[in-house]
Short mmCIF file of C-alpha atoms in Angstrom, two decimals:
data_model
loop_
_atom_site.label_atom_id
_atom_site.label_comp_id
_atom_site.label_asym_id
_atom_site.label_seq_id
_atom_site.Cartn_x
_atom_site.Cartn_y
_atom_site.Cartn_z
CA UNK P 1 34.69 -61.33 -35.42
CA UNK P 2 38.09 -61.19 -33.83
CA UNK P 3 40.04 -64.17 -34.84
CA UNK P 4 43.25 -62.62 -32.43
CA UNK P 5 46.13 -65.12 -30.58
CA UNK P 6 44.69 -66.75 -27.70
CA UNK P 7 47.65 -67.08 -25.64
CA UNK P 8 51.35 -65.78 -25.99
CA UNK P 9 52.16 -68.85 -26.72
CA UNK P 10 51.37 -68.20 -30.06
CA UNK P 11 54.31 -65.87 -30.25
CA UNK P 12 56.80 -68.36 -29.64
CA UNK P 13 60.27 -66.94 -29.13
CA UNK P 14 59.00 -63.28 -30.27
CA UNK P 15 56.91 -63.19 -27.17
CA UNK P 16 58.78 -60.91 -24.91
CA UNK P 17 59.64 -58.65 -27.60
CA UNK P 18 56.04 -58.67 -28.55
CA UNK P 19 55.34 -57.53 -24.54
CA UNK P 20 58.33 -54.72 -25.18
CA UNK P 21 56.99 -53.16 -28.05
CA UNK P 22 53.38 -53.16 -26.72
CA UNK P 23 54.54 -51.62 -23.79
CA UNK P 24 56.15 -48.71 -24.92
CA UNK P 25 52.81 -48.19 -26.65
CA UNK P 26 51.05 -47.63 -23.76
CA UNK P 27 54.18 -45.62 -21.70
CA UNK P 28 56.82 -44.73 -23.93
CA UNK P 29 55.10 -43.30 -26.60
CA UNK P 30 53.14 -40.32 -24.64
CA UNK P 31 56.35 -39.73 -23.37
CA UNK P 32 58.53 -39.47 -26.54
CA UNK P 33 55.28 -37.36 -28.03
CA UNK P 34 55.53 -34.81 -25.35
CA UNK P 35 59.15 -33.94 -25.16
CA UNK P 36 59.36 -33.97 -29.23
CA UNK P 37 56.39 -31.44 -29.00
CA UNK P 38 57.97 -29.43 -26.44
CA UNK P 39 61.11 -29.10 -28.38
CA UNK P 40 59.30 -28.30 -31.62
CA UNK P 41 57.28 -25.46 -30.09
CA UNK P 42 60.48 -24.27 -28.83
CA UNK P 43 61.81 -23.98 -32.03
CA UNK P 44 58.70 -22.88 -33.58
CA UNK P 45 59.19 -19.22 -33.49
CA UNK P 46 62.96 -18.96 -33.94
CA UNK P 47 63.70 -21.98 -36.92
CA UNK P 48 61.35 -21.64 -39.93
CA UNK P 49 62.34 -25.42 -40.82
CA UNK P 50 61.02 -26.43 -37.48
CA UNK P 51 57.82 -27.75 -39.00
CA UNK P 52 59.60 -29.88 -41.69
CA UNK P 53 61.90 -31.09 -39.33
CA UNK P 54 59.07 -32.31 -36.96
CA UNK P 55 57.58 -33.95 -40.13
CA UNK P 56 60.38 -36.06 -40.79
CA UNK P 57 60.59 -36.83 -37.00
CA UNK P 58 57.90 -38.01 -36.65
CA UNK P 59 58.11 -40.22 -40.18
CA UNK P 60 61.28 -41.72 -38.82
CA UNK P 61 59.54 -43.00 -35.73
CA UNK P 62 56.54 -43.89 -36.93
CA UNK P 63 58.11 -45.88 -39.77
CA UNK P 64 60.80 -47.30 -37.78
CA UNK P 65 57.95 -48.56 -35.04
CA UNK P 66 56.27 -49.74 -37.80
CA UNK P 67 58.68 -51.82 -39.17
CA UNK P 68 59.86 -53.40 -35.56
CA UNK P 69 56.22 -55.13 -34.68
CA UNK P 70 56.73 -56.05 -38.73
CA UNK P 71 59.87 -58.35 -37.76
CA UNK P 72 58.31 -58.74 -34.50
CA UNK P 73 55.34 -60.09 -36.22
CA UNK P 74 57.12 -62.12 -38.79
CA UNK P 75 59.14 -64.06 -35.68
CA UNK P 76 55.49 -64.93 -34.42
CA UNK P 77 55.62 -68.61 -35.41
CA UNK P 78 51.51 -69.33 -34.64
CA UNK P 79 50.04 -65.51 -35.72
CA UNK P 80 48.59 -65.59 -39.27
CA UNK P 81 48.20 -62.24 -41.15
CA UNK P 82 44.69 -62.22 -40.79
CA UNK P 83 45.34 -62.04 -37.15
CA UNK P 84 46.81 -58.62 -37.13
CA UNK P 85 44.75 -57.30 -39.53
CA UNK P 86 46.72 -58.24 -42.35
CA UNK P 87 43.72 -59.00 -45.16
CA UNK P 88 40.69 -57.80 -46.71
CA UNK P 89 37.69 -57.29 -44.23
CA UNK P 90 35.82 -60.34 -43.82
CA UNK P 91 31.99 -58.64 -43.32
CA UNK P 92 30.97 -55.08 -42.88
CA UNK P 93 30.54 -53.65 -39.66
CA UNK P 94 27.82 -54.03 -37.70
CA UNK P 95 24.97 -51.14 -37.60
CA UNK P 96 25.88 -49.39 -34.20
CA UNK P 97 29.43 -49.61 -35.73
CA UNK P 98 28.12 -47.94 -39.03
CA UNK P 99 26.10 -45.18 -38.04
CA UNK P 100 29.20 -44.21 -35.92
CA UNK P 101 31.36 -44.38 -38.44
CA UNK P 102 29.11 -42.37 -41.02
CA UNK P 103 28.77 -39.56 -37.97
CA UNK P 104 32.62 -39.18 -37.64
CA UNK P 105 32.66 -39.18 -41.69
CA UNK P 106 30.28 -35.88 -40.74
CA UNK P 107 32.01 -34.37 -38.47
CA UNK P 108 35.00 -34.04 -40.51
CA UNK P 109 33.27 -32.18 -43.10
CA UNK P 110 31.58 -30.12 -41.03
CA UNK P 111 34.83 -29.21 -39.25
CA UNK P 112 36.75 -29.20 -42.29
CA UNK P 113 33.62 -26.14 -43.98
CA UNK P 114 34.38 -24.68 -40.29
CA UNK P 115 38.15 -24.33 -39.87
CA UNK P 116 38.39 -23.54 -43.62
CA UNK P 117 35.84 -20.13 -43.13
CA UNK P 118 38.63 -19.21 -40.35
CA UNK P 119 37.47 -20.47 -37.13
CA UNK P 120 40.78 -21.11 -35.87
CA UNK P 121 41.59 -18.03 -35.92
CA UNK P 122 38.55 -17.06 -33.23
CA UNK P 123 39.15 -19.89 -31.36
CA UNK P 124 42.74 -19.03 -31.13
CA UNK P 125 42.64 -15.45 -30.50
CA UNK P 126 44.63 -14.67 -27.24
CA UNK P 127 41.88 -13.41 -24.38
CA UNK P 128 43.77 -10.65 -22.54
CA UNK P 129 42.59 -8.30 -19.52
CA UNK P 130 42.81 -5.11 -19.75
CA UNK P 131 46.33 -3.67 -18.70
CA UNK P 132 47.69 -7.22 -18.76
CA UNK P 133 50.76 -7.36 -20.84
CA UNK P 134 51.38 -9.61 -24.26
CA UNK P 135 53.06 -13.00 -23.88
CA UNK P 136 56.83 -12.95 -23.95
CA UNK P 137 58.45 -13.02 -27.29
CA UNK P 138 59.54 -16.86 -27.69
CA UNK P 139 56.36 -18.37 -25.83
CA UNK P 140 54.03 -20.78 -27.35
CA UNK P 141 51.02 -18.33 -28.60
CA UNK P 142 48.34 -21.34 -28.90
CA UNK P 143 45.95 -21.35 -26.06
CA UNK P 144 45.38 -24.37 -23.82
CA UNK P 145 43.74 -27.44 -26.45
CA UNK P 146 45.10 -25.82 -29.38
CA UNK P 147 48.67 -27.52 -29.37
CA UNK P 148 47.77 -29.19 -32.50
CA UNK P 149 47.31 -25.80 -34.48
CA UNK P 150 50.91 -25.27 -34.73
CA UNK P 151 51.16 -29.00 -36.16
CA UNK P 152 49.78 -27.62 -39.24
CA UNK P 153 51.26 -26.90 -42.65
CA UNK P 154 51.79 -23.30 -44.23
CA UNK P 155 53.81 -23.55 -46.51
CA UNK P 156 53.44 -25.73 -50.37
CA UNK P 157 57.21 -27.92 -49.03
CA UNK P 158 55.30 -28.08 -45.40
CA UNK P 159 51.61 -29.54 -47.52
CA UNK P 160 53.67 -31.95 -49.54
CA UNK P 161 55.53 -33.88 -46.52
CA UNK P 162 52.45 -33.48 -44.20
CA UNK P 163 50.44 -35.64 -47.10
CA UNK P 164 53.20 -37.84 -46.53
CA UNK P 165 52.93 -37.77 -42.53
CA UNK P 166 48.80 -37.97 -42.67
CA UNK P 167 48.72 -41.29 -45.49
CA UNK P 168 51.76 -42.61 -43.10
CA UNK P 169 49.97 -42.27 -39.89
CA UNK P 170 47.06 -43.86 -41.01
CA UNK P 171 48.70 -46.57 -42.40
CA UNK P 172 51.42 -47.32 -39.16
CA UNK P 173 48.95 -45.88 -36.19
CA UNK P 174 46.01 -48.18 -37.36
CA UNK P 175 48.75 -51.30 -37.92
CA UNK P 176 50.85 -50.63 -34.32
CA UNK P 177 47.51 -49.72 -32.35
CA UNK P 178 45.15 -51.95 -33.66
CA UNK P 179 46.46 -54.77 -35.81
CA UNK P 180 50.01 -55.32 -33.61
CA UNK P 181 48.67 -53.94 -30.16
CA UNK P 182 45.24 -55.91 -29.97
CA UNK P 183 46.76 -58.88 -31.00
CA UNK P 184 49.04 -58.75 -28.31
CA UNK P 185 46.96 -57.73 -25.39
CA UNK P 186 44.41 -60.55 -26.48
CA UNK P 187 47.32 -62.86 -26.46
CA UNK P 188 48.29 -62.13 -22.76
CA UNK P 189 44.40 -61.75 -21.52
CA UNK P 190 43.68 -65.21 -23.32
CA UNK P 191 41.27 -63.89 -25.68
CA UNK P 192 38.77 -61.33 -23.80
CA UNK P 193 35.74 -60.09 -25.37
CA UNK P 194 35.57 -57.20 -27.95
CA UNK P 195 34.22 -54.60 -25.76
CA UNK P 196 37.50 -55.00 -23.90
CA UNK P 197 39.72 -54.29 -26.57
CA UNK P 198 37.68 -52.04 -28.20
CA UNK P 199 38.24 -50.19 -24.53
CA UNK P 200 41.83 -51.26 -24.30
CA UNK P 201 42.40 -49.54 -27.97
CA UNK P 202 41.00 -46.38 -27.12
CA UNK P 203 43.02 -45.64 -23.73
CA UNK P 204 46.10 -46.41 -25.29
CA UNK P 205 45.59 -44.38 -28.53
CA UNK P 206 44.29 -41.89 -26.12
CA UNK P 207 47.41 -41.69 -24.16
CA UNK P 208 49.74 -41.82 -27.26
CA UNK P 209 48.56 -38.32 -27.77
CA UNK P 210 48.96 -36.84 -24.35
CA UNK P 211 51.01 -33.70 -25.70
CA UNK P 212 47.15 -32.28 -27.42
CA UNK P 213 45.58 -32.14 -23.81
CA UNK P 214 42.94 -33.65 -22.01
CA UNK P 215 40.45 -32.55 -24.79
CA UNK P 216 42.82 -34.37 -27.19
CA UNK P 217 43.21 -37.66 -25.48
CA UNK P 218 39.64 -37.79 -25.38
CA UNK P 219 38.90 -36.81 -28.76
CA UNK P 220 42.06 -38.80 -30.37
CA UNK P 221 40.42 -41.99 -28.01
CA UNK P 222 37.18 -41.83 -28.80
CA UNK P 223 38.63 -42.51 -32.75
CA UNK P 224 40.74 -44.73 -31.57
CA UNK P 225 38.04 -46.84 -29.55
CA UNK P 226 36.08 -46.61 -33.08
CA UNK P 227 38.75 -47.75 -35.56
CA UNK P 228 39.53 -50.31 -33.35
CA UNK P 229 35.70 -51.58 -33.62
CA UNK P 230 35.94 -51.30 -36.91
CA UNK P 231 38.51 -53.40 -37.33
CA UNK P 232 37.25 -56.26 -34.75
CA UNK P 233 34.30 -56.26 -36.69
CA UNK P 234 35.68 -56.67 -40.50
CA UNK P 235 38.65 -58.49 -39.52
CA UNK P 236 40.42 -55.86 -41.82
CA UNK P 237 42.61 -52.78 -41.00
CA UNK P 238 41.71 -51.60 -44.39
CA UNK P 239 39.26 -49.66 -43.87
CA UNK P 240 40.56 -47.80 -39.90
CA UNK P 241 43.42 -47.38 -42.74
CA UNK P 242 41.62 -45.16 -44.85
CA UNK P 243 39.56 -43.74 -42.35
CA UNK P 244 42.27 -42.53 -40.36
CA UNK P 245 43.73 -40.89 -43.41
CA UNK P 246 41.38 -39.20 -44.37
CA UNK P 247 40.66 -37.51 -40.55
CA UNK P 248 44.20 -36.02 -40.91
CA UNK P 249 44.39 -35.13 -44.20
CA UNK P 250 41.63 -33.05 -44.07
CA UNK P 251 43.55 -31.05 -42.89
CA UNK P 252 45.17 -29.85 -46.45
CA UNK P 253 42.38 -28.19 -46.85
CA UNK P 254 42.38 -25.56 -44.37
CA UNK P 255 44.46 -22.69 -46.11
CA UNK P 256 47.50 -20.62 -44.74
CA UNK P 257 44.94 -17.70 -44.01
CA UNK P 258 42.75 -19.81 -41.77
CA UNK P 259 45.29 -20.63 -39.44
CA UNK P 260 47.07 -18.48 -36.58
CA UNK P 261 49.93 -16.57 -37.37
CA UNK P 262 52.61 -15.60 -35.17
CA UNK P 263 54.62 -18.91 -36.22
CA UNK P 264 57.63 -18.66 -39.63
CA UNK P 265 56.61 -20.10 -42.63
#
């Protein structure tokens, strides 16, 4: 159940600026996520308002993306609401789609019992040969696939606006990447079928976090790919929505103890 555009055409004069903002999805985005991570971890150790300022960051861009396919959307002569998402789901998803969707539900308690008991803090142990010598004062201390550790909130201020950042991404992620995006790449392939988009979805969602790794585009895709069959199949963003916020907010539950140090509150 897809009910996306069928052509551009259905953009009418927003069409090109429909293209634009869908592009910079695919390219632009990694590219703004990895130099605004770079710059926060080099802040990290030396400005202990480095993680509130990279909250608000990333609020201001996600918001003001957000709100650009909105009037981009809203210019879109022939797309109805419920073609971006924009309504309450239709049907359930199907069974393949369920069971999924019930594992990843799962996995985030499980992971949530395990980073809570302090496995972070094993996984992120530095490994060091003997006679080697520490890592120079200023360098980013997370190992390789950790850069999302340092993402994470210490302090109460730092809990409050990442409850902000989690409920926002879930809300402007699942509408730019699956309601806005999808509509727009099934508007310029002329309606392909949902195992396309469902593929489509997950590479660019994939890419969008570049800055976590290979293991994070992987993992961050494989959600994506899901939410985004999720969505095809209720017609809703509703419940990627929720889902979404939930996987990062999770989060808030992993204390201050559980998490590396080496970083200022």
């Amino acid at each position: 159940m897809t009910g996306l555009p069928g052509s551009l055409d259905d953009f009418g004069p927003a069409a090109l600026a429909a293209v634009v903002v869908a592009g910079y999805l695919v390219v632009g985005e990694p590219l703004v996520g990895h130099v605004l991570h770079r710059r926060f971890e080099g802040r990290l150790r030396t400005d202990p308002g480095a993680r509130r300022s990279f909250y608000r960051r990333l609020l201001v861009l996600e918001w003001g993306l957000a709100v650009l396919a909105l009037v981009v959307w809203l210019s879109a002569p022939g797309v109805e609401a419920g073609q971006v998402g924009l309504r309450w789901p239709q049907q359930w998803p199907g069974p393949v789609t369920a069971v999924i969707v019930v594992l990843v539900l799962v996995f985030v308690v499980a992971s949530t019992r395990a980073l809570r008991s302090g496995a972070l803090l094993e996984a992120a142990a530095p490994v060091r040969r003997p006679g080697s010598s520490p890592p120079a004062h200023g360098r980013h201390a997370e190992p390789p696939g950790h850069a999302t550790l340092a993402l994470l909130p210490r302090t109460t201020t730092e809990r409050r606006l990442f409850t902000v950042v989690g409920v926002t991404a879930g809300v402007c992620e699942e509408w730019l990447y699956r309601g806005f995006f999808l509509a727009v790449v099934a508007a310029l392939a002329g309606g392909p079928p949902t195992g396309v988009l469902v593929v489509v979805a997950a590479l660019a969602f994939g890419l969008a976090h570049a800055y976590q790794g290979l293991v994070g585009v992987v993992t961050t895709g494989l959600l994506g790919g899901i939410m985004a069959a999720v969505y095809l199949q209720t017609g809703s963003l509703l419940l990627p929505v929720l889902l979404h916020a939930v996987i990062d907010l999770r989060f808030l539950l992993v204390p201050a103890r559980a998490l590396p140090a080496g970083h200022p509150a």
